[in-house]
Coordinates of C-alpha atoms in Angstrom, one line a residue:
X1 CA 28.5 27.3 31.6
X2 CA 30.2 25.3 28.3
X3 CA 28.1 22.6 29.0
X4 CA 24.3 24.6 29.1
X5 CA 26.0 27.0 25.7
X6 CA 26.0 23.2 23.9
X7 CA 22.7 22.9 24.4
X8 CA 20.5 24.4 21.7
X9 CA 17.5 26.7 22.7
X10 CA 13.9 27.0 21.9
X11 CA 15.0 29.8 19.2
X12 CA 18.3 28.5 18.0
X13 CA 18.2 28.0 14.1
X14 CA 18.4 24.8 14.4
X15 CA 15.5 24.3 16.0
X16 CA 13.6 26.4 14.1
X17 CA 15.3 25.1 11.0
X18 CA 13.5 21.3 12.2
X19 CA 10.3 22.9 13.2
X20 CA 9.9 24.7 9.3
X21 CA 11.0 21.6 7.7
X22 CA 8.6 19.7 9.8
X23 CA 6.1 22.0 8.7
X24 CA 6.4 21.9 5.0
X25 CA 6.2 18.3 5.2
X26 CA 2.8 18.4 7.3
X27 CA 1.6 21.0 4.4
X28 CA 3.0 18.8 1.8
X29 CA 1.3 15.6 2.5
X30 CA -1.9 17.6 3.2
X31 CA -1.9 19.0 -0.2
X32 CA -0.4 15.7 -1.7
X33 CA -3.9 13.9 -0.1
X34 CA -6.0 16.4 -1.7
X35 CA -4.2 15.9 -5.1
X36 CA -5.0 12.3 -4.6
X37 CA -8.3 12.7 -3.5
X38 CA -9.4 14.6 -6.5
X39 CA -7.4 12.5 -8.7
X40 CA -9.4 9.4 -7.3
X41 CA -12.7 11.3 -8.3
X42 CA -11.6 11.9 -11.8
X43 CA -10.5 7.9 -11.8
X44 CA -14.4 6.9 -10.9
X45 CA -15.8 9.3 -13.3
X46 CA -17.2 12.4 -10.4
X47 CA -15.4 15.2 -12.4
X48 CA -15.8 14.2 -16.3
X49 CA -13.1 11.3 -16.3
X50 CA -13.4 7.9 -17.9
X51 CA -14.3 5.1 -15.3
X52 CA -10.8 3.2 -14.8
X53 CA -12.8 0.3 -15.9
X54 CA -13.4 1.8 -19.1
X55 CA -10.6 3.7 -19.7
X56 CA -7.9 2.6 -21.8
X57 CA -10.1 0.7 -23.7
X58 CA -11.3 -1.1 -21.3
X59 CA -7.8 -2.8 -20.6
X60 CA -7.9 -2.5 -16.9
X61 CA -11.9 -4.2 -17.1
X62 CA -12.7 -7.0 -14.7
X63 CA -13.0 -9.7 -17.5
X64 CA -9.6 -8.0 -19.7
X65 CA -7.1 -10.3 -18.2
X66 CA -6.9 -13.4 -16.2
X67 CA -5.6 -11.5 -13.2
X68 CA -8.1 -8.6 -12.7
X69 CA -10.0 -9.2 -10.1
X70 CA -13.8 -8.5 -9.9
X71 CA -14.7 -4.8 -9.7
X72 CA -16.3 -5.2 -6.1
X73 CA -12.5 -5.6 -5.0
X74 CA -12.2 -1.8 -5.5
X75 CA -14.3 -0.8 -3.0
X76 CA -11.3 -1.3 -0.8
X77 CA -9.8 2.1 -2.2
X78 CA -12.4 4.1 0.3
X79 CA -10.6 2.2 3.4
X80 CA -7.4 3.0 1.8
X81 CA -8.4 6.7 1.2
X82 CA -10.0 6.8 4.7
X83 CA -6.9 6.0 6.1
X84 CA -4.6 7.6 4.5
X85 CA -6.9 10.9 5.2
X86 CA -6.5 9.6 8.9
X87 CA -2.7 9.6 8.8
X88 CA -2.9 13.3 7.2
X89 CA -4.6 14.5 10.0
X90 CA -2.4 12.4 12.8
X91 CA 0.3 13.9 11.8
X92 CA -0.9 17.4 12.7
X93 CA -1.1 16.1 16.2
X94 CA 1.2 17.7 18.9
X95 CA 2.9 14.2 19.6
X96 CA 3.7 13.9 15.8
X97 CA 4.6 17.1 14.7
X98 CA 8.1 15.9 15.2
X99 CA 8.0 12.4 15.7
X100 CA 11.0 10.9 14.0
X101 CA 8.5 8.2 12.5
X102 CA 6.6 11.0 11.1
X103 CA 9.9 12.3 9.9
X104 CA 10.9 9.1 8.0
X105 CA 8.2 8.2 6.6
X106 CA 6.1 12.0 5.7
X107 CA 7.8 12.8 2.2
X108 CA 7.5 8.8 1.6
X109 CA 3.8 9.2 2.0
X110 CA 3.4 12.5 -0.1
X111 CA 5.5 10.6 -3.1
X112 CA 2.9 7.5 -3.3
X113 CA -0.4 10.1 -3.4
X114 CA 1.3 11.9 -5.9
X115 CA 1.9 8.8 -7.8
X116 CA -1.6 7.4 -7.1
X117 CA -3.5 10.6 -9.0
X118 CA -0.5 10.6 -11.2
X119 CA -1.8 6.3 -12.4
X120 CA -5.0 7.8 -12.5
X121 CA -3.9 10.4 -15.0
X122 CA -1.8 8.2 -17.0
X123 CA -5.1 5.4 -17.3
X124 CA -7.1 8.4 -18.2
X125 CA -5.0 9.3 -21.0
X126 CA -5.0 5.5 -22.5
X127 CA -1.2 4.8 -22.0
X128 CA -1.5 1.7 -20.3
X129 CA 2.3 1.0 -20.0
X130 CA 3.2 4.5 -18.5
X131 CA 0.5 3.6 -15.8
X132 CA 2.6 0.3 -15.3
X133 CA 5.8 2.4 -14.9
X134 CA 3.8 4.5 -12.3
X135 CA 2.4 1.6 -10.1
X136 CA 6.0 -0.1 -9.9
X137 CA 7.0 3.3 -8.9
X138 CA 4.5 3.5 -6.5
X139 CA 5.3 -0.2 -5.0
X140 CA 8.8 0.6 -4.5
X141 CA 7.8 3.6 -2.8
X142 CA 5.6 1.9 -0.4
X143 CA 8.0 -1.5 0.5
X144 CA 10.3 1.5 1.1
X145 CA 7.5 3.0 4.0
X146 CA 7.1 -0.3 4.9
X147 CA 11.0 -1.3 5.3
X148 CA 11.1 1.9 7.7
X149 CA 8.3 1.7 9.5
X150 CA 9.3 -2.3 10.4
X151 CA 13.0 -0.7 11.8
X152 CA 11.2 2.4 13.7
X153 CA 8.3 0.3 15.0
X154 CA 9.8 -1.4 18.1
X155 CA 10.1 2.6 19.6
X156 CA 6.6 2.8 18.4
X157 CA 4.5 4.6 21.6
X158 CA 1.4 6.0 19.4
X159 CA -0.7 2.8 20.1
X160 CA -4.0 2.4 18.9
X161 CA -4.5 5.4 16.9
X162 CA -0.7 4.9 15.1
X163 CA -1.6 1.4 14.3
X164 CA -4.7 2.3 12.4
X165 CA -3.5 5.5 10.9
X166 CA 0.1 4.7 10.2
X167 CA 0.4 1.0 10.2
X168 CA -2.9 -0.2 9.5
X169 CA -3.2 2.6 6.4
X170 CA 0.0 1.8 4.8
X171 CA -0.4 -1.4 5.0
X172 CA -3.3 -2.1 3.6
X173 CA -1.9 0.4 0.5
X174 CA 1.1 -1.8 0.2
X175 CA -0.4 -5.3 -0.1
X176 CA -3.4 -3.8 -2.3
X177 CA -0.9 -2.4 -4.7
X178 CA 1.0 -5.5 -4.8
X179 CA -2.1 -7.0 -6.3
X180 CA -2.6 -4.2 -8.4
X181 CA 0.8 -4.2 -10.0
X182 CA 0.4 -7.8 -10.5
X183 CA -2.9 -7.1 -12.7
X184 CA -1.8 -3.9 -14.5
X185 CA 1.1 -5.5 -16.1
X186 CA -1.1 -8.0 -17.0
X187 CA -3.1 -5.6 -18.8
X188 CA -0.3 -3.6 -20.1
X189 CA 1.2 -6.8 -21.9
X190 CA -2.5 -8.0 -23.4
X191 CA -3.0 -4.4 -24.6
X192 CA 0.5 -4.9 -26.2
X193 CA 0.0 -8.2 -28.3
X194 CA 2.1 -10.6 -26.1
X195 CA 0.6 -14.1 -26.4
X196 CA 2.8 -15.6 -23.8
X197 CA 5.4 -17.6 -26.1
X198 CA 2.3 -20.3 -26.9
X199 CA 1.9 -21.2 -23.2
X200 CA -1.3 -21.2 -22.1
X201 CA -3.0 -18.1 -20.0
X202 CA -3.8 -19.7 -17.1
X203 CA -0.1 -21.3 -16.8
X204 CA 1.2 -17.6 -17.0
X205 CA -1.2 -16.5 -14.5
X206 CA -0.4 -19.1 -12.2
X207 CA 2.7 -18.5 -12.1
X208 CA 2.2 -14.7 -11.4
X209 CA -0.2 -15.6 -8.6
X210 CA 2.7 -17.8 -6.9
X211 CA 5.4 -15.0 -6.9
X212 CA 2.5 -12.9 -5.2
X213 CA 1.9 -15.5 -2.6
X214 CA 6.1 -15.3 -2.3
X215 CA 5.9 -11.7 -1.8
X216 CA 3.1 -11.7 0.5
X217 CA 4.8 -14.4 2.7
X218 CA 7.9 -12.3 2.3
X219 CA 6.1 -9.2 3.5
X220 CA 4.5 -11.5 6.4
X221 CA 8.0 -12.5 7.8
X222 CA 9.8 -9.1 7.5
X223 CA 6.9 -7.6 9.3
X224 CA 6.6 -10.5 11.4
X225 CA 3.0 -11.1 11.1
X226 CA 1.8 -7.2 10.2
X227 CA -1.4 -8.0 9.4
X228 CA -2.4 -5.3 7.3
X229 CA -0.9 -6.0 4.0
X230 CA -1.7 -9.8 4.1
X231 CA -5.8 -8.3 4.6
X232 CA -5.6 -6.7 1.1
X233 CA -3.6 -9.2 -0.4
X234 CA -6.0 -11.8 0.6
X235 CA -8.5 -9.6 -0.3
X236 CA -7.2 -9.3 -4.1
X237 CA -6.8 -12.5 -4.7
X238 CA -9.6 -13.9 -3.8
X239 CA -11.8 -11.3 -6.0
X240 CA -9.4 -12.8 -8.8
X241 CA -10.8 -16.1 -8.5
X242 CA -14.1 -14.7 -7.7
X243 CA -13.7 -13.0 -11.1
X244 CA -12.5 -16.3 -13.1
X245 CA -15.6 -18.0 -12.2
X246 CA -18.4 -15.8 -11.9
X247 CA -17.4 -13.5 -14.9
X248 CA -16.8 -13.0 -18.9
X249 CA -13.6 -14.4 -18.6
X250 CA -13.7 -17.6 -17.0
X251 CA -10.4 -20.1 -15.7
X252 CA -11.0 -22.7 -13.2
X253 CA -7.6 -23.2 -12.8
X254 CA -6.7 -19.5 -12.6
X255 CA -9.6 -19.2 -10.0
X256 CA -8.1 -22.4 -7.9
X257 CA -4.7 -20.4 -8.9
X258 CA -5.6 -17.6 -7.0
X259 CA -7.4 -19.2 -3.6
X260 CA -4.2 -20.8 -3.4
X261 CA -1.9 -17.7 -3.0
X262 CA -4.9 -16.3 -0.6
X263 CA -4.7 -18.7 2.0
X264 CA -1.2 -19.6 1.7
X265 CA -0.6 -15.3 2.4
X266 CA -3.2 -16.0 5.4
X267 CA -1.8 -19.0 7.0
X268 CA 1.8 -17.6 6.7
X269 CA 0.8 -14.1 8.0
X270 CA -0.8 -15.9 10.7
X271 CA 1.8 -18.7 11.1
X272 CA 4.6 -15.7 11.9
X273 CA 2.7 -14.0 14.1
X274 CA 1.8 -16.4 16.5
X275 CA 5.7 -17.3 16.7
X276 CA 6.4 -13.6 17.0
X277 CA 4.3 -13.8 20.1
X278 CA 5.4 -16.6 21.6
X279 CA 7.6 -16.5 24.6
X280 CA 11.1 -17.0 24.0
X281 CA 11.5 -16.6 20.4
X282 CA 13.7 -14.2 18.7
X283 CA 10.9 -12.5 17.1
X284 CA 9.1 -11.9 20.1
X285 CA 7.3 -8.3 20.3
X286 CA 8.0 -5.4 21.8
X287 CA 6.1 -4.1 24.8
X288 CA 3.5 -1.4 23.0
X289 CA 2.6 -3.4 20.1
X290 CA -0.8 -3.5 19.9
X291 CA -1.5 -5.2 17.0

């Protein structure tokens, strides 16, 4: 009888204590993805806002800075935004309403929409520094999803539809915004006068292209091989050397800079990964993993 009186019930307060929390955090990233959504239509111009290209004086333009790529590189926002509106509505799914990923990694999400529509505000208003402070905000927030999903994801059981709405959305967020961070600070120090100490443009931007390829080949061996983040990475850096020879801002060296970090993200994502799945290696994955 002491044994079954240990055992919470269906009604105890503490299980309906986890079931209310569990439900403001459904309702929060909900309403989080609408903020963002909206915020994301002001940022393109739908509801009276300034193009982010134009914004801020046009610091965040395709041709303002050796590292922003070419605008077709933002067309990758609608996959983000479509699947980050499919991990809104797979967490209202019975198996998830509780899930301890969903639990980990909910208010994580809700932070980095809040902080996407909060960039977009900060761009709007032509502070081009405070939208620097925002994205390294939002980076942190996302390594930090992806640091947790990387321990919970050997008890991952959600298969296909997790991968593509949890791992496959926040990944592509994560190595997009690494690219992103990479170009906005870029932005923020042009707008700000800094010449770079006399050293030339394309050295500077060579060198930030190199710690991106680091972080992308760090990214690739945490996650051992998650391909996600190494797709938008790649996908960045090759619209920046896209943009530094077919654009108004031309650098052959950036350009050759920049296909560089792009395949050396690709081969080491795809270098890891095939160890991962080799039998007999440390790194071997778990039974589940589709992808």
């Amino acid at each position: 009888m002491a044994a079954s009186s240990s055992i919470p019930s269906s009604g105890s307060p503490s299980t309906a204590s986890h079931r209310g929390a569990d439900l403001a955090r459904r309702i929060t990233v909900t309403s989080c993805f609408a903020v963002c959504i909206i915020g994301s239509m002001i940022g393109v111009g739908v509801f009276g806002g300034t193009p982010v290209a134009e914004a801020a004086g046009g610091a965040l333009s395709a041709d303002a800075t050796y590292l922003a790529p070419a605008g077709t590189a933002f067309s990758i926002w609608s996959v983000i935004y479509t699947g980050l509106g499919l991990f809104t509505v797979y967490q209202w799914f019975p198996s998830q309403r509780a899930s301890g990923r969903q639990r980990s990694l909910g208010w994580l999400v809700a932070a980095s929409l809040l902080l996407n529509a909060a960039w977009i505000l900060s761009v709007q208003a032509g502070s081009v520094l405070l939208s620097v402070v925002v994205i390294v905000a939002l980076l942190a927030v996302l390594a930090e999803c992806f640091r947790r999903y990387a321990v919970l994801r050997t008890a991952r059981t959600g298969g296909w539809p997790e991968w593509i709405a949890v791992d496959g959305a926040l990944g592509l967020y994560l190595g997009w915004v690494c690219v992103a961070t990479a170009a906005n600070t870029a932005s923020a120090l042009t707008s700000a006068g800094f010449r770079g100490f006399g050293l030339p443009p394309a050295l500077w931007s060579a060198a930030v292209l190199a710690v991106t390829a680091a972080v992308g080949f760090g990214l690739g061996a945490a996650g051992r091989g998650r391909l996600a983040p190494a797709v938008s990475l790649v996908w960045g850096l090759s619209w920046i050397a896209v943009s530094r020879v077919n654009g108004g801002l031309e650098s052959v060296p950036t350009a050759v800079a920049a296909a560089a970090a792009a395949v050396v993200v690709a081969a080491a994502t795809l270098a890891i990964r095939f160890r991962a799945g080799r039998p007999g290696t440390s790194a071997a994955p778990r039974s589940g993993r589709p992808a």
